[in-house]
CSV table of C-alpha atoms in Angstrom, one decimal:
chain,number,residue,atom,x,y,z
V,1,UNK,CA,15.4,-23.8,-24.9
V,2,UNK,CA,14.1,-20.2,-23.5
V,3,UNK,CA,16.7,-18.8,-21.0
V,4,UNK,CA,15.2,-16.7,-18.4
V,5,UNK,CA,15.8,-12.9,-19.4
V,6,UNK,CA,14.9,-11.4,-16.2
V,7,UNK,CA,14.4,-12.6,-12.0
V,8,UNK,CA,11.5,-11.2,-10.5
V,9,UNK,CA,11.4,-11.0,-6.6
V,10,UNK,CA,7.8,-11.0,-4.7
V,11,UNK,CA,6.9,-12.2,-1.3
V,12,UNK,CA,5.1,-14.9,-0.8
V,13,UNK,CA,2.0,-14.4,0.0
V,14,UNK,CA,-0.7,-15.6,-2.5
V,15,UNK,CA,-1.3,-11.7,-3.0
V,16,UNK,CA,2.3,-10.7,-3.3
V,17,UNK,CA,2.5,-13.7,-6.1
V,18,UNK,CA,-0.3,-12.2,-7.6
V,19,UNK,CA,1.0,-9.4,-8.7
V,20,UNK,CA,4.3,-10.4,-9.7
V,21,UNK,CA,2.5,-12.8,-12.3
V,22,UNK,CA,0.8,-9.4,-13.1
V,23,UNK,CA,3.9,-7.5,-14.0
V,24,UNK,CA,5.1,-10.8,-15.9
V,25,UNK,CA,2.2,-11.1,-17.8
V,26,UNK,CA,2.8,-7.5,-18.7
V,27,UNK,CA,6.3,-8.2,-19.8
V,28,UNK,CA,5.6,-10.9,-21.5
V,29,UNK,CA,3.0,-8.9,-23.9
V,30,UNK,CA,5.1,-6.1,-24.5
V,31,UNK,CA,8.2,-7.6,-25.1
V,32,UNK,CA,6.5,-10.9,-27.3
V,33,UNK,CA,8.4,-13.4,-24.9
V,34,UNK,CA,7.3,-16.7,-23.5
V,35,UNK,CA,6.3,-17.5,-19.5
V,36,UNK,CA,9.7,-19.3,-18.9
V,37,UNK,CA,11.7,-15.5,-19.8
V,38,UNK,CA,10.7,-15.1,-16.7
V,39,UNK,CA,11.6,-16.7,-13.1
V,40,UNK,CA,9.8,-15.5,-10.0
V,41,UNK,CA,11.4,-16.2,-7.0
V,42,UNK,CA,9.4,-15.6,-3.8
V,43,UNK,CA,11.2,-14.4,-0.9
V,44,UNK,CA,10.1,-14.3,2.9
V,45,UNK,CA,10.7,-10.8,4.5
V,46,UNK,CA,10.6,-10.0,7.7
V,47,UNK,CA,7.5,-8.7,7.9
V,48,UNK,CA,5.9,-12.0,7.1
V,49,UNK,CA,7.6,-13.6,10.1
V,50,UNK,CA,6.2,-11.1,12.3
V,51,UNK,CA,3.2,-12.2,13.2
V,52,UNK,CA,2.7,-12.0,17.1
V,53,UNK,CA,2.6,-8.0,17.2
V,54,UNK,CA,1.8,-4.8,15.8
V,55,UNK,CA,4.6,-4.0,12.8
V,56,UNK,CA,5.0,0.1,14.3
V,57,UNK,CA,6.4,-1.9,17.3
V,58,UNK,CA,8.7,-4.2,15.4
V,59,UNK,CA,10.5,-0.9,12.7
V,60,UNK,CA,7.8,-0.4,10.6
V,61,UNK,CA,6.8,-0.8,6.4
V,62,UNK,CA,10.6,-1.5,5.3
V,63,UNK,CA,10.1,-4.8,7.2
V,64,UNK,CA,8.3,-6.3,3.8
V,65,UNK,CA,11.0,-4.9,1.4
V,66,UNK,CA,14.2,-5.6,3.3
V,67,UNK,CA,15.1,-8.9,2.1
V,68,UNK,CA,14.1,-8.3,-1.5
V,69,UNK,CA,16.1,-5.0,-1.4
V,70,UNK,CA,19.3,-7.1,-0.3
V,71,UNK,CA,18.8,-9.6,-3.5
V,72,UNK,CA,18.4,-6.6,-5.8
V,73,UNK,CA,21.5,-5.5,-4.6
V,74,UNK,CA,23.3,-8.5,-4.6
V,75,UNK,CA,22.3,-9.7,-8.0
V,76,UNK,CA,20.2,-12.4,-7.3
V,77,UNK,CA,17.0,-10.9,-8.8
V,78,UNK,CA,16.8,-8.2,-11.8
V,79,UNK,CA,13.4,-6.5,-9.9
V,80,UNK,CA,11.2,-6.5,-7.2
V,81,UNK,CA,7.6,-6.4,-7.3
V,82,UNK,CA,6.1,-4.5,-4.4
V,83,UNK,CA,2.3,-3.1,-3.2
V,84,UNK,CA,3.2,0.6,-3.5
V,85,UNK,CA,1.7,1.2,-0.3
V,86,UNK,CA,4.6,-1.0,1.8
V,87,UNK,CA,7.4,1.2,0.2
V,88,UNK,CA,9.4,3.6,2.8
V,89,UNK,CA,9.7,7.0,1.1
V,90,UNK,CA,13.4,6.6,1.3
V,91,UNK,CA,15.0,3.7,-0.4
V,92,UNK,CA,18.3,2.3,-0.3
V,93,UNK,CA,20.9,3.4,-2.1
V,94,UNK,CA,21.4,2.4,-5.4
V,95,UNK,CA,17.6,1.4,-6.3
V,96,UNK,CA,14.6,3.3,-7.2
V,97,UNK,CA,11.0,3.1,-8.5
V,98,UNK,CA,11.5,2.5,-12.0
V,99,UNK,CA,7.8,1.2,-13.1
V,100,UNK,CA,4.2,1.4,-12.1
V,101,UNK,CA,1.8,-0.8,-13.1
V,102,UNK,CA,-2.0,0.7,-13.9
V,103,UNK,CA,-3.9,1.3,-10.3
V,104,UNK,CA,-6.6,-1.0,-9.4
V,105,UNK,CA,-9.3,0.7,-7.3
V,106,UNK,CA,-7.9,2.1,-4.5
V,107,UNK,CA,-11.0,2.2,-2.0
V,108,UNK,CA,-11.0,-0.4,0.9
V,109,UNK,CA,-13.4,-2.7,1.5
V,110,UNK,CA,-15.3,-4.0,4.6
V,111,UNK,CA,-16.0,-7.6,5.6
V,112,UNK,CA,-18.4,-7.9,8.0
V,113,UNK,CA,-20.1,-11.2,9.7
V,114,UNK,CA,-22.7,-9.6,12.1
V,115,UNK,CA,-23.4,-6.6,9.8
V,116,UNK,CA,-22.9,-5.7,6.2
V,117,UNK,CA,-21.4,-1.8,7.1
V,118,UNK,CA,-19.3,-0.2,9.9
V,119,UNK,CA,-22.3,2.2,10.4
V,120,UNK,CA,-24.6,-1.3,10.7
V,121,UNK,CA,-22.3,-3.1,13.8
V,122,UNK,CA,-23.8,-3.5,17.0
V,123,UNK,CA,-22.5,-1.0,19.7
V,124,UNK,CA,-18.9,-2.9,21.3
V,125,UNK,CA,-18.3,-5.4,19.1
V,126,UNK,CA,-14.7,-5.6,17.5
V,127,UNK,CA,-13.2,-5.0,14.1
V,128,UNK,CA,-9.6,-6.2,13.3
V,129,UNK,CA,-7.4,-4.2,11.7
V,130,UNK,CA,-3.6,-4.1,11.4
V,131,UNK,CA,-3.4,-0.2,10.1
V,132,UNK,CA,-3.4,2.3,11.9
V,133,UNK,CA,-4.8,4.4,9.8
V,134,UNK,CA,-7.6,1.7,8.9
V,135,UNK,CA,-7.9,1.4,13.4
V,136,UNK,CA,-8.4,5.7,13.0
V,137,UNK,CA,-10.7,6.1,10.5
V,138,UNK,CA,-12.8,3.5,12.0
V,139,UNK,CA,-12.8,5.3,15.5
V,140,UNK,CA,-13.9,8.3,13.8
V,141,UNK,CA,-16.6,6.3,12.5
V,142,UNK,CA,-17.4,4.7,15.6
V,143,UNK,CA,-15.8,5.7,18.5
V,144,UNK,CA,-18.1,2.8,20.4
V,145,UNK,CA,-16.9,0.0,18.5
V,146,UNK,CA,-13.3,-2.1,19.7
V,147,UNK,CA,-10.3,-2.6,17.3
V,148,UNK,CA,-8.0,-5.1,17.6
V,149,UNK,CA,-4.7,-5.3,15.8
V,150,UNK,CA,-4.8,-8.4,12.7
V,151,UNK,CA,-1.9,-9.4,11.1
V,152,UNK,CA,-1.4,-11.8,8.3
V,153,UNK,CA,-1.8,-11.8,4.6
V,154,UNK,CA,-5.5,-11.9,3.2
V,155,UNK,CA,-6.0,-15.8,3.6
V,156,UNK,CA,-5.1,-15.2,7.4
V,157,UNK,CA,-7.4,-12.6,8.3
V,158,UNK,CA,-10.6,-13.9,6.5
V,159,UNK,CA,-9.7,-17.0,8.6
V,160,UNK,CA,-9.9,-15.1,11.9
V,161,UNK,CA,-13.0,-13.5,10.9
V,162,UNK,CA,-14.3,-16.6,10.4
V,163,UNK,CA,-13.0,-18.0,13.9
V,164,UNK,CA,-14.9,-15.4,15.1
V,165,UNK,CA,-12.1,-13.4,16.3
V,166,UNK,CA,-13.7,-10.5,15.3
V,167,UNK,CA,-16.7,-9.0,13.5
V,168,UNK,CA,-15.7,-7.4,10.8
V,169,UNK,CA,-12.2,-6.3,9.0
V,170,UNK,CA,-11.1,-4.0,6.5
V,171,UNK,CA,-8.9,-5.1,3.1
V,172,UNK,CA,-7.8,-3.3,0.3
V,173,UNK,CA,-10.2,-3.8,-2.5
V,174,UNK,CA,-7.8,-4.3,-4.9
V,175,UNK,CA,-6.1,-7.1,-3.4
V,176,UNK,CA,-9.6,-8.8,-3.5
V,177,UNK,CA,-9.8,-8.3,-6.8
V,178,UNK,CA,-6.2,-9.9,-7.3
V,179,UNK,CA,-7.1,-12.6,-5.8
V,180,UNK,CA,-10.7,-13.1,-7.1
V,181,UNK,CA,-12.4,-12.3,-4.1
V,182,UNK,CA,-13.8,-9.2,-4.5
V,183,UNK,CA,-17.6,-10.7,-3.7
V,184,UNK,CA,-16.5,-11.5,-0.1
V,185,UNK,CA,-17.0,-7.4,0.3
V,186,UNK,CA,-20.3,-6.2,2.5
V,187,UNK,CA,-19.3,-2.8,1.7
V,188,UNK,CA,-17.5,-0.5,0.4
V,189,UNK,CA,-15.8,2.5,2.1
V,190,UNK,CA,-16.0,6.2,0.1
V,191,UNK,CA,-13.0,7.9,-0.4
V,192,UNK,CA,-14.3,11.0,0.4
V,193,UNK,CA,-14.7,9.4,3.8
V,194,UNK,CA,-12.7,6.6,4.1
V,195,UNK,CA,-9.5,7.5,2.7
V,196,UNK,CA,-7.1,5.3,1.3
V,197,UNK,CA,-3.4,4.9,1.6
V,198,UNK,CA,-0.5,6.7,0.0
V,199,UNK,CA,0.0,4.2,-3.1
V,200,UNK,CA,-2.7,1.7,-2.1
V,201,UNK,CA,-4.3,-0.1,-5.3
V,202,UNK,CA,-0.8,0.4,-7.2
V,203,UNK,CA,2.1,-2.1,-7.9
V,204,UNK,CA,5.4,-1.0,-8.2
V,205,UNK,CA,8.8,-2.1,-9.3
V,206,UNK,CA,12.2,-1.5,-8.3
V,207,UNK,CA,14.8,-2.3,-9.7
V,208,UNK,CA,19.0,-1.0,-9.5
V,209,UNK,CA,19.7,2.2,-10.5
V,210,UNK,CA,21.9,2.3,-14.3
V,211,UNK,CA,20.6,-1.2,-15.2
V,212,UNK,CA,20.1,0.2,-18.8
V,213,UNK,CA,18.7,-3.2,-20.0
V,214,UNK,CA,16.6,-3.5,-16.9
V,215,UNK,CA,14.8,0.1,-17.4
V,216,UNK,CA,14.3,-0.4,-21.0
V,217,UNK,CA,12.5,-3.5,-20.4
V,218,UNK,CA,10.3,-1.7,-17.9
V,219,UNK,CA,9.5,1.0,-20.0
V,220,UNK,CA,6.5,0.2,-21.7
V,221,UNK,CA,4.5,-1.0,-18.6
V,222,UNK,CA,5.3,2.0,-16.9
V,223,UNK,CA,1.8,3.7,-16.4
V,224,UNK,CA,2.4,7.4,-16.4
V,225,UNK,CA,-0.6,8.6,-14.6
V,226,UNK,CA,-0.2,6.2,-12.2
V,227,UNK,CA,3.5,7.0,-11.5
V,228,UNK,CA,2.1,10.8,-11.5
V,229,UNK,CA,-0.1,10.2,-9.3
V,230,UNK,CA,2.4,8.3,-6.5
V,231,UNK,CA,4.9,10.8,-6.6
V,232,UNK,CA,2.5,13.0,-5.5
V,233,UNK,CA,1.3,10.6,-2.5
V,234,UNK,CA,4.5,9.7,-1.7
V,235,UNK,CA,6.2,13.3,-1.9
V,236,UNK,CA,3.1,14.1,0.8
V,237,UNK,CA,4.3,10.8,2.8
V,238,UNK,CA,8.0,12.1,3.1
V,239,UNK,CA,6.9,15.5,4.4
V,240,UNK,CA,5.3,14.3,7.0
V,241,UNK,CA,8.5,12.1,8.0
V,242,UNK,CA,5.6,9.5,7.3
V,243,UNK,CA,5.4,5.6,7.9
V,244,UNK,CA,3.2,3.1,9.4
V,245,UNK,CA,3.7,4.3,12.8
V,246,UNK,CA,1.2,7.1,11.8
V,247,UNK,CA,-1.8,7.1,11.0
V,248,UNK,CA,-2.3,9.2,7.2
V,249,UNK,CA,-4.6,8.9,4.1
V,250,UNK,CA,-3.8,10.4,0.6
V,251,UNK,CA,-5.2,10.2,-2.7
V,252,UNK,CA,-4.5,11.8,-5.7
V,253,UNK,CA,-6.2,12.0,-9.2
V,254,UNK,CA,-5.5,12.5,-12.9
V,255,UNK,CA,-7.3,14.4,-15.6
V,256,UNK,CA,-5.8,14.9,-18.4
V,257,UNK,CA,-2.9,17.3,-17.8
V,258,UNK,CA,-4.7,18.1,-14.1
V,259,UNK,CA,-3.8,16.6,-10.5
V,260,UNK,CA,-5.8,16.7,-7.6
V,261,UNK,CA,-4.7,15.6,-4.6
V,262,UNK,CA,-6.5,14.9,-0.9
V,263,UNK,CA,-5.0,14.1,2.8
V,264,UNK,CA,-5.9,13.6,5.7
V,265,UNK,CA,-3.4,13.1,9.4
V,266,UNK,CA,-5.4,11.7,12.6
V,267,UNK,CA,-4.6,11.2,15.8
V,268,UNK,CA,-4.6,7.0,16.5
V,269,UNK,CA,-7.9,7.3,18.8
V,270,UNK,CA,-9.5,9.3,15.4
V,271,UNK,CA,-10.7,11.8,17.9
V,272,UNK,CA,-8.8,15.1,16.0
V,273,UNK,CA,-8.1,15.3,12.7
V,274,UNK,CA,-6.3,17.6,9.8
V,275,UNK,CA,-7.4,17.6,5.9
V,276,UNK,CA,-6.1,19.5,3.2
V,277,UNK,CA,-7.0,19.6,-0.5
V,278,UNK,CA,-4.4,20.8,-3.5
V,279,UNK,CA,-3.9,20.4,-7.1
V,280,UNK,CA,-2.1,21.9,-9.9
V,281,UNK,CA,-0.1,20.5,-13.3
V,282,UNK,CA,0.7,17.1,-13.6
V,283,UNK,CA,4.3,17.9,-13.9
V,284,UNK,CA,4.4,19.9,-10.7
V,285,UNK,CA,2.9,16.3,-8.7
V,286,UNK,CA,5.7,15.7,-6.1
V,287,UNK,CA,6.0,19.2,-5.2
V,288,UNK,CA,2.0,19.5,-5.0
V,289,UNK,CA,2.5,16.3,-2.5
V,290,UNK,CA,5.5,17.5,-0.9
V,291,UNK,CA,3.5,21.4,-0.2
V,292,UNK,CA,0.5,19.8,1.0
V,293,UNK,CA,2.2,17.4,3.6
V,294,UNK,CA,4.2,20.6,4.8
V,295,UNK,CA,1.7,22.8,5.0
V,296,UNK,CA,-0.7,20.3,7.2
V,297,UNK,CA,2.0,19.5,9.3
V,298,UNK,CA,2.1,23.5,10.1
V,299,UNK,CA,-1.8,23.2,10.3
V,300,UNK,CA,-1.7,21.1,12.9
V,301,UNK,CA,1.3,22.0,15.1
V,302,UNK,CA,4.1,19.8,16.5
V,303,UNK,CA,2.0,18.9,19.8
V,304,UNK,CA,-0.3,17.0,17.2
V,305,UNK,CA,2.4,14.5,16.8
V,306,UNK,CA,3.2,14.0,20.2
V,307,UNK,CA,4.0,9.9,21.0
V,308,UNK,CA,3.5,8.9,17.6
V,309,UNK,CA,7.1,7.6,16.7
């Protein structure tokens, strides 16, 4: 009888499930072991139970890793499995990123009902949104449209759209594509245009710092240009003291020994914005992130962040 080798925590959510059958499927290949290795136990944070207001109001992205945090450090699971994107810059002690899984694509995707594209909605109608970054990029777009706040997992939103509670909403594309609903998708939004989030598209794992056996499991899903490529959006993240209470797109690339690296601040209205561009070695990618977030916070002075926090 197969004795489980290693817990892996997850939210719920038919997404969040999604991708920790991901990373065990990944396990499983590299390390030639059977399904029942593995145990996934979901775990409700308390971001899911938040569902009657914005989260900036209620402490922001640790609010989906909490509870899963306190398990890893209790013992009752071996790793976490987490959307990149919902990861604080600063963990608690005693854990750390330890694996990233390859990135889907990282663009997001629109939904509409009354029109195919943002550019196609009818002056005044509303698109739902719980990102403020998704809210300010849309503004930009079209200052003339309304945005409401929508919260819930992917099942929950498509089922307001469909109540008609809006006209249109904006998902990650690769969660779609997780979940096999990448055809629901009217459009697509350009990255040049429509940034994305610091780590959105990737999975990541955490796991207790000096669990040898732990780390050496990991080790051969780790996908190096992915994890490249986050240190640099996260290291950009940290320097601007960011979270989900502000509204901030970056993306970074790989090629070959290369990183290039793209970011954009905005005020929540998407009326003023700041963008910078950097690149530089692949080894260098945190500090590349870390320079870039400093030098647009200087770019756009301390009055720019005015009653964002």
């Amino acid at each position: 009888m197969q004795t489980t080798v290693l817990k892996i925590g997850s939210r719920g959510s038919p997404l969040a499930l999604a991708q920790a059958h991901e990373a065990r499927a990944r396990l499983m290949a590299a390390h030639n072991l059977p399904e029942e290795a593995f145990s996934i136990e979901a775990i409700t944070t308390t971001g899911d139970r938040i569902q009657d207001r914005p989260l900036t109001e209620a402490g922001g992205k640790g609010l989906f890793t909490k509870e899963l945090e306190e398990a890893l450090l209790a013992g009752r699971i071996d790793i976490a499995v987490h959307s990149s994107k919902d990861m604080p810059t600063v963990l608690p002690d005693g854990l750390e990123l330890s694996a990233f899984l390859p990135r889907e694509d990282p663009r997001d995707a629109f939904i509409g009902t009354s029109a195919k594209s943002i550019i196609d909605l009818p002056r005044g109608v509303t698109v739902g949104s719980s990102s403020l970054r998704r809210q300010a990029l849309i503004l930009r777009m079209r200052p003339d449209l309304n945005v409401a706040t929508f919260r819930g997992n992917v099942q929950t939103r498509l089922r307001k759209l469909h109540d008609g509670v809006a006209d249109g909403t904006i998902l990650a594309l690769a969660g779609l594509k997780r979940l096999g609903l990448q055809s629901i998708a009217t459009d697509l939004m350009p990255l040049e245009t429509f940034p994305p989030a610091p780590g959105q598209g990737a999975i990541c794992i955490e796991s207790r710092i000096g669990d040898r056996r732990v780390v050496e499991m990991l080790a051969p899903i780790n996908h190096a240009p992915t994890a490249q490529a986050l240190a640099c959006e996260r290291a950009f993240l940290a320097a601007l003291d960011g979270s989900c209470r502000m509204p901030i797109a970056g993306h970074a690339t790989i090629d070959g020994n290369e990183l290039t690296f793209s970011g954009v601040i905005l005020t929540p209205d998407g009326k003023k914005s700041h963008d910078i561009s950097a690149g530089g070695p692949v080894a260098d990618a945190a500090e590349i992130g870390r320079a870039a977030g400093e030098k647009l916070r200087r770019n756009a002075g301390p009055r720019f962040f005015d009653g964002w926090s």
